[in-house]
């Protein structure tokens, strides 16, 4: 679960990270008041759960309180990657002389928390990883021992030659690790962590993703979900009990089982197509689920065709077939649907689909090839 910067800042502050004071507001007048309370200059920041806000114009500096109101008015209502900005954070602005990247994720290879630091902060870390990977230092932390002094020293010396700054940064990294572990984060990131001309250090951006599997015990996190600022499709999918990730291709996929969904995407790529999404409709696929899945996929204008690849074990192929026919009726579908159904009740499913406009496929490979053809 992605949480808003304002909430991530509060968590970081609780664990002792240096976070400039800020207020969340929903209109220009409150933005002015917040700026007066905090003291100018301030920075006005769109609260949306997508990356690259700054580049999209969602982060603006304001030297005066009047300017804060004007900038807030400009940002509120702005569309950032399909999400309308409803709230802005007014935060005390700091002078920047250096920008670092510091972040933590769970490293799948070592199955442990991984801390990453880079002196090239402020910009997109994926970009740094692509163009100058040597500028990123990665340190695997064993949770049985916690973060070790020698690990902190390696990281701080990679960031700054200044002993005073390195010492402060060491404390910050240790706090970041504690915050990451305490909230069961799958990602915690400060980009940038800045050094001011007078040698102060501030975390001026905050990003936390909380592991969904731990929400049952992260009681405080329950109130932090912000659906208005999330990708619509992902919200709807969660509500319908589907596991969905949007991608950039043209072939929508409806598959049961995460493994088969991955294999389907791989095969689409293998034969030269591009999947538009990952979607696992899960074990029992009632007609309702199929309809919900198609609706979510059709929200994406890039989708030219949908490939339905179902292996019927617990899932009954005839259920899926009925769902498809119902969906076609309800939604007035005009894009090609390629269907591969195999397993439990597949004969009955074939009967149901006979004479419809759905494109049948006997094997997965045939289905993938037909979908690629239909999409081009
Ligand atoms: P992001 O684009 O969503 O990552 O938003 P950030 O919070 O990282 O802000 C983007 C950029 O705005 C930063 O990299 C800074 O260059 C600038 N910025 C943000 N806050 C401040 C601030 O307090 N002072 C100054 N001088 N620049 C800031
Ligand atoms: Mn940032």
Coordinates of C-alpha atoms and ligand atoms in Angstrom, one line a residue:
X1 CA 0.0 0.0 0.0
X2 CA 1.4 3.3 -1.1
X3 CA 0.9 6.1 1.4
X4 CA 1.0 9.8 0.9
X5 CA 4.1 11.9 1.5
X6 CA 2.3 13.7 4.4
X7 CA 1.9 10.4 6.2
X8 CA 5.3 9.1 5.3
X9 CA 6.8 12.4 6.7
X10 CA 4.9 11.8 10.0
X11 CA 6.3 8.2 10.3
X12 CA 9.8 9.4 9.5
X13 CA 9.5 12.2 12.1
X14 CA 8.3 9.7 14.7
X15 CA 11.5 7.7 14.2
X16 CA 13.7 10.8 14.6
X17 CA 14.4 11.7 11.0
X18 CA 14.8 15.4 10.3
X19 CA 11.6 16.5 8.5
X20 CA 10.7 20.1 7.9
X21 CA 7.4 21.2 9.4
X22 CA 4.4 21.1 7.0
X23 CA 0.6 21.3 6.8
X24 CA -1.8 19.6 4.5
X25 CA -4.4 21.9 2.9
X26 CA -7.2 21.7 0.3
X27 CA -7.6 25.3 -0.8
X28 CA -5.6 28.4 -1.6
X29 CA -6.7 30.3 1.5
X30 CA -5.6 27.6 3.8
X31 CA -2.4 27.4 1.9
X32 CA -1.7 31.0 2.7
X33 CA -2.5 30.5 6.4
X34 CA -0.3 27.4 6.5
X35 CA 2.5 29.4 4.9
X36 CA 2.1 32.2 7.5
X37 CA 2.3 29.6 10.3
X38 CA 5.3 27.8 9.0
X39 CA 7.2 30.9 7.7
X40 CA 8.2 31.5 4.1
X41 CA 9.7 30.4 1.8
X42 CA 7.7 27.3 1.6
X43 CA 7.3 24.5 -1.0
X44 CA 3.8 23.6 -2.3
X45 CA 3.6 19.9 -3.1
X46 CA 0.8 17.9 -4.8
X47 CA -0.2 14.9 -2.7
X48 CA -0.6 12.1 -5.3
X49 CA 0.6 8.5 -5.2
X50 CA 2.6 8.6 -8.5
X51 CA 6.2 9.2 -9.1
X52 CA 7.8 12.2 -10.8
X53 CA 5.5 14.8 -9.3
X54 CA 8.2 17.5 -9.5
X55 CA 8.7 17.0 -13.2
X56 CA 5.0 17.0 -13.8
X57 CA 4.8 20.5 -12.2
X58 CA 3.4 19.3 -8.9
X59 CA 6.1 20.7 -6.7
X60 CA 6.6 24.5 -6.6
X61 CA 8.6 26.9 -4.4
X62 CA 6.9 30.0 -3.0
X63 CA 8.9 32.9 -1.5
X64 CA 5.9 34.6 0.1
X65 CA 2.6 33.7 1.6
X66 CA 0.8 35.3 -1.4
X67 CA 2.8 33.2 -3.7
X68 CA 2.0 30.1 -1.7
X69 CA -1.7 30.8 -2.3
X70 CA -1.2 31.3 -6.0
X71 CA 1.0 28.2 -6.4
X72 CA -1.5 26.1 -4.4
X73 CA -4.3 27.3 -6.6
X74 CA -2.4 26.3 -9.7
X75 CA -1.5 22.8 -8.4
X76 CA -4.9 22.0 -6.9
X77 CA -7.1 20.4 -9.6
X78 CA -4.1 19.7 -11.8
X79 CA -4.0 16.3 -13.5
X80 CA -0.9 14.3 -12.7
X81 CA -0.8 11.0 -14.6
X82 CA -4.5 10.7 -14.5
X83 CA -5.0 11.7 -10.9
X84 CA -6.6 15.0 -9.9
X85 CA -4.8 16.8 -7.2
X86 CA -7.1 17.4 -4.2
X87 CA -4.6 18.1 -1.5
X88 CA -1.3 19.9 -1.3
X89 CA 1.3 19.9 1.4
X90 CA 2.8 23.3 2.4
X91 CA 6.2 22.5 3.8
X92 CA 9.0 24.8 5.0
X93 CA 11.5 25.1 2.2
X94 CA 15.2 24.6 2.8
X95 CA 18.3 25.8 0.9
X96 CA 20.0 23.0 -0.9
X97 CA 23.7 22.6 -1.4
X98 CA 23.8 18.8 -1.8
X99 CA 21.2 16.2 -2.6
X100 CA 21.5 12.5 -1.6
X101 CA 19.4 9.5 -2.4
X102 CA 18.7 7.1 0.5
X103 CA 16.3 4.3 0.3
X104 CA 15.4 0.8 1.5
X105 CA 13.7 -2.1 -0.2
X106 CA 13.4 -5.8 0.4
X107 CA 16.0 -7.5 -1.7
X108 CA 14.6 -10.7 -3.2
X109 CA 17.9 -12.2 -4.0
X110 CA 19.2 -12.1 -0.4
X111 CA 15.7 -12.1 1.1
X112 CA 16.8 -9.3 3.4
X113 CA 16.4 -5.6 3.8
X114 CA 18.6 -3.6 1.4
X115 CA 19.7 -0.1 1.9
X116 CA 20.8 2.0 -1.1
X117 CA 22.5 5.3 -1.0
X118 CA 23.8 7.6 -3.7
X119 CA 25.4 11.1 -3.7
X120 CA 23.4 11.6 -7.0
X121 CA 20.1 12.4 -5.3
X122 CA 17.2 14.6 -6.3
X123 CA 16.8 12.9 -9.7
X124 CA 15.1 9.7 -10.7
X125 CA 17.1 6.9 -9.1
X126 CA 16.1 4.5 -11.9
X127 CA 17.9 6.9 -14.2
X128 CA 21.0 6.9 -12.0
X129 CA 20.9 3.1 -12.0
X130 CA 20.8 3.0 -15.8
X131 CA 23.4 5.6 -16.6
X132 CA 25.8 5.5 -13.7
X133 CA 25.2 2.4 -11.5
X134 CA 28.5 2.9 -9.8
X135 CA 27.1 5.9 -8.0
X136 CA 24.7 3.7 -6.0
X137 CA 26.0 1.8 -3.0
X138 CA 23.9 -1.2 -1.9
X139 CA 24.2 -2.8 1.5
X140 CA 22.3 -5.9 2.6
X141 CA 21.2 -5.8 6.2
X142 CA 20.8 -8.9 8.3
X143 CA 17.6 -8.3 10.3
X144 CA 19.0 -10.6 13.0
X145 CA 21.8 -8.2 13.8
X146 CA 20.3 -4.9 12.5
X147 CA 22.4 -2.3 10.7
X148 CA 26.1 -2.6 11.7
X149 CA 28.5 0.3 12.4
X150 CA 30.8 -0.7 9.6
X151 CA 27.9 -0.7 7.2
X152 CA 26.9 2.8 8.3
X153 CA 30.5 4.0 7.8
X154 CA 30.7 2.6 4.3
X155 CA 27.5 4.3 3.3
X156 CA 28.2 7.7 5.0
X157 CA 31.7 7.9 3.5
X158 CA 30.2 7.2 0.1
X159 CA 27.9 10.2 0.5
X160 CA 30.2 12.8 2.1
X161 CA 33.9 13.4 2.8
X162 CA 32.9 15.8 5.6
X163 CA 33.1 14.1 8.9
X164 CA 30.4 16.1 10.6
X165 CA 27.9 15.5 7.8
X166 CA 28.8 11.9 7.6
X167 CA 28.1 11.5 11.3
X168 CA 24.7 13.1 11.1
X169 CA 23.8 11.0 8.0
X170 CA 24.8 7.9 9.9
X171 CA 22.2 8.6 12.5
X172 CA 19.6 9.3 9.8
X173 CA 20.3 6.0 8.1
X174 CA 20.0 4.1 11.3
X175 CA 16.6 5.8 11.9
X176 CA 15.5 5.0 8.4
X177 CA 16.2 1.4 9.0
X178 CA 14.2 1.4 12.3
X179 CA 11.2 3.1 10.6
X180 CA 11.4 0.7 7.6
X181 CA 11.3 -2.3 9.9
X182 CA 8.7 -0.9 12.3
X183 CA 6.0 -0.2 9.7
X184 CA 6.7 -3.4 7.7
X185 CA 7.6 -1.3 4.7
X186 CA 8.5 -2.9 1.3
X187 CA 10.0 0.5 0.3
X188 CA 11.1 3.6 2.2
X189 CA 12.8 6.3 0.4
X190 CA 14.1 9.8 1.0
X191 CA 14.9 11.5 -2.3
X192 CA 16.4 13.9 -1.8
X193 CA 18.0 14.0 1.6
X194 CA 19.6 17.4 1.5
X195 CA 22.5 19.2 3.0
X196 CA 22.0 22.9 3.5
X197 CA 24.8 25.5 3.0
X198 CA 25.1 25.7 6.8
X199 CA 25.5 21.9 7.1
X200 CA 22.0 21.0 8.3
X201 CA 20.5 17.9 7.0
X202 CA 16.8 17.5 6.0
X203 CA 14.6 14.9 4.5
X204 CA 12.5 17.0 2.1
X205 CA 10.7 14.1 0.4
X206 CA 9.3 11.0 1.9
X207 CA 7.9 7.9 0.3
X208 CA 6.8 4.7 2.0
X209 CA 5.1 1.6 0.6
X210 CA 3.7 -0.7 3.3
X211 CA 3.6 -4.4 2.6
X212 CA 0.0 -5.4 2.0
X213 CA 0.6 -8.8 3.7
X214 CA 1.4 -7.0 7.0
X215 CA -1.7 -4.7 7.1
X216 CA -3.4 -7.1 9.5
X217 CA -0.9 -6.2 12.2
X218 CA -0.1 -2.6 11.1
X219 CA -3.2 -1.2 12.8
X220 CA -2.0 2.4 12.5
X221 CA -1.6 2.0 8.8
X222 CA -5.2 1.1 8.1
X223 CA -6.3 4.8 8.1
X224 CA -3.5 5.8 5.6
X225 CA -5.0 4.3 2.4
X226 CA -5.8 7.1 0.0
X227 CA -7.9 5.7 -2.8
X228 CA -8.6 9.1 -4.4
X229 CA -4.9 9.4 -5.2
X230 CA -4.4 5.9 -6.5
X231 CA -4.6 4.5 -10.0
X232 CA -8.4 3.8 -10.5
X233 CA -7.9 0.4 -12.0
X234 CA -5.8 -0.8 -9.1
X235 CA -8.4 0.3 -6.6
X236 CA -11.2 -1.4 -8.5
X237 CA -9.2 -4.5 -8.9
X238 CA -8.5 -4.7 -5.1
X239 CA -12.2 -4.2 -4.4
X240 CA -13.1 -7.0 -6.8
X241 CA -10.5 -9.3 -5.3
X242 CA -8.3 -9.3 -8.4
X243 CA -4.6 -8.9 -8.4
X244 CA -3.8 -6.3 -11.1
X245 CA -0.8 -4.4 -12.3
X246 CA -1.1 -2.0 -15.2
X247 CA 1.5 -2.2 -18.0
X248 CA 2.1 -0.3 -21.2
X249 CA 1.2 -2.7 -24.0
X250 CA -1.9 -3.3 -26.1
X251 CA -3.0 -6.9 -25.2
X252 CA -5.2 -7.1 -22.1
X253 CA -4.8 -10.3 -20.2
X254 CA -7.2 -12.2 -18.0
X255 CA -5.6 -15.2 -16.4
X256 CA -6.2 -17.4 -13.4
X257 CA -3.2 -18.0 -11.2
X258 CA -0.2 -15.7 -10.8
X259 CA 2.2 -18.3 -12.4
X260 CA 0.1 -18.7 -15.5
X261 CA -0.4 -14.9 -15.7
X262 CA 3.4 -14.5 -15.7
X263 CA 3.8 -17.2 -18.2
X264 CA 1.2 -15.6 -20.5
X265 CA 3.0 -12.3 -20.3
X266 CA 6.3 -14.0 -21.1
X267 CA 4.8 -15.8 -24.1
X268 CA 3.2 -12.6 -25.4
X269 CA 6.6 -10.9 -25.3
X270 CA 8.3 -14.0 -26.8
X271 CA 6.1 -13.8 -29.9
X272 CA 6.6 -10.0 -30.2
X273 CA 3.5 -8.6 -28.5
X274 CA 3.2 -6.3 -25.4
X275 CA 0.9 -7.1 -22.5
X276 CA -1.3 -4.2 -21.2
X277 CA -1.5 -5.7 -17.7
X278 CA -0.9 -8.5 -15.3
X279 CA -4.2 -9.7 -14.0
X280 CA -4.9 -12.8 -11.9
X281 CA -8.6 -13.4 -11.4
X282 CA -7.8 -16.0 -8.7
X283 CA -9.2 -19.4 -7.9
X284 CA -12.9 -19.3 -8.2
X285 CA -13.8 -17.0 -11.1
X286 CA -17.5 -16.2 -11.0
X287 CA -19.0 -14.3 -13.9
X288 CA -18.9 -11.1 -11.7
X289 CA -15.1 -11.3 -11.5
X290 CA -14.7 -11.7 -15.2
X291 CA -16.9 -8.7 -15.8
X292 CA -15.0 -6.7 -13.3
X293 CA -11.8 -7.7 -14.9
X294 CA -12.9 -6.7 -18.4
X295 CA -14.1 -3.4 -17.1
X296 CA -10.8 -2.6 -15.5
X297 CA -8.9 -3.6 -18.6
X298 CA -11.0 -1.5 -20.9
X299 CA -10.3 1.6 -18.9
X300 CA -6.9 1.5 -20.6
X301 CA -7.2 3.1 -24.0
X302 CA -4.1 1.3 -25.3
X303 CA -5.9 -2.1 -25.1
X304 CA -6.7 -3.4 -28.6
X305 CA -7.6 -7.0 -27.7
X306 CA -8.1 -9.1 -24.6
X307 CA -6.6 -12.6 -24.2
X308 CA -8.4 -14.8 -21.7
X309 CA -6.2 -17.7 -20.6
X310 CA -7.9 -19.9 -18.1
X311 CA -6.7 -23.2 -16.7
X312 CA -9.7 -24.8 -15.0
X313 CA -8.9 -26.6 -11.8
X314 CA -11.1 -25.2 -9.1
X315 CA -12.1 -22.6 -11.6
X316 CA -14.8 -23.9 -13.9
X317 CA -14.5 -23.1 -17.6
X318 CA -18.2 -22.9 -18.0
X319 CA -18.4 -20.2 -15.3
X320 CA -15.8 -18.2 -17.1
X321 CA -17.6 -18.7 -20.4
X322 CA -20.9 -17.4 -19.0
X323 CA -19.1 -14.5 -17.5
X324 CA -17.6 -13.6 -20.9
X325 CA -21.0 -13.7 -22.6
X326 CA -22.5 -11.7 -19.9
X327 CA -19.7 -9.2 -20.0
X328 CA -20.0 -8.9 -23.8
X329 CA -23.7 -8.1 -23.4
X330 CA -23.4 -5.7 -20.5
X331 CA -20.4 -3.8 -21.8
X332 CA -21.2 -3.9 -25.6
X333 CA -17.7 -5.0 -26.3
X334 CA -16.3 -4.1 -29.7
X335 CA -12.7 -5.3 -29.4
X336 CA -11.7 -8.9 -30.1
X337 CA -11.6 -11.4 -27.3
X338 CA -9.4 -14.4 -27.7
X339 CA -10.3 -17.2 -25.4
X340 CA -8.4 -20.2 -24.3
X341 CA -10.2 -22.4 -21.7
X342 CA -8.9 -25.7 -20.7
X343 CA -9.6 -28.0 -17.8
X344 CA -12.7 -28.5 -15.7
X345 CA -15.9 -28.4 -17.8
X346 CA -14.1 -27.2 -20.9
X347 CA -16.5 -29.1 -23.2
X348 CA -19.4 -27.3 -21.6
X349 CA -17.6 -24.0 -22.0
X350 CA -17.0 -24.7 -25.7
X351 CA -20.7 -25.4 -26.2
X352 CA -21.6 -22.1 -24.5
X353 CA -19.2 -20.1 -26.7
X354 CA -20.1 -21.7 -29.9
X355 CA -21.6 -19.3 -32.4
X356 CA -20.4 -16.2 -30.5
X357 CA -17.9 -13.6 -31.8
X358 CA -15.3 -14.8 -29.3
X359 CA -12.1 -16.1 -30.9
X360 CA -11.4 -19.6 -29.6
X361 CA -7.9 -21.0 -29.2
X362 CA -7.0 -24.6 -28.4
X363 CA -3.7 -24.0 -26.9
X364 CA -1.9 -21.2 -25.0
X365 CA 0.5 -20.6 -27.9
X366 CA -2.3 -20.4 -30.4
X367 CA -4.2 -18.0 -28.1
X368 CA -1.2 -15.7 -27.7
X369 CA -0.5 -15.7 -31.5
X370 CA -4.1 -14.9 -32.2
X371 CA -4.2 -12.1 -29.7
X372 CA -1.0 -10.5 -31.1
X373 CA -2.6 -10.7 -34.6
X374 CA -5.8 -9.2 -33.4
X375 CA -3.9 -6.4 -31.6
X376 CA -2.0 -5.4 -34.7
Ligands
LIG1 P1 9.2 14.4 -6.4 O1 9.3 15.0 -7.8 O2 7.8 13.8 -6.3 O3 10.2 13.4 -6.1 O4 9.1 15.6 -5.3 P2 10.3 16.1 -4.4 O5 9.7 16.4 -3.1 O6 11.5 15.3 -4.4 O7 10.6 17.5 -5.0 C1 11.2 17.7 -6.3 C2 12.2 18.7 -6.3 O8 11.7 19.9 -5.9 C3 13.4 18.4 -5.4 O9 14.3 17.5 -6.0 C4 14.0 19.8 -5.2 O10 14.8 20.1 -6.3 C5 12.8 20.7 -5.3 N1 12.4 21.0 -3.9 C6 11.5 20.3 -3.1 N2 11.5 20.8 -1.8 C7 12.4 21.8 -1.8 C8 12.9 22.7 -0.8 O11 12.5 22.7 0.4 N3 13.8 23.6 -1.2 C9 14.3 23.7 -2.5 N4 15.3 24.6 -2.7 N5 13.9 22.8 -3.4 C10 13.0 21.9 -3.1
LIG2 MN1 11.6 13.1 -4.6

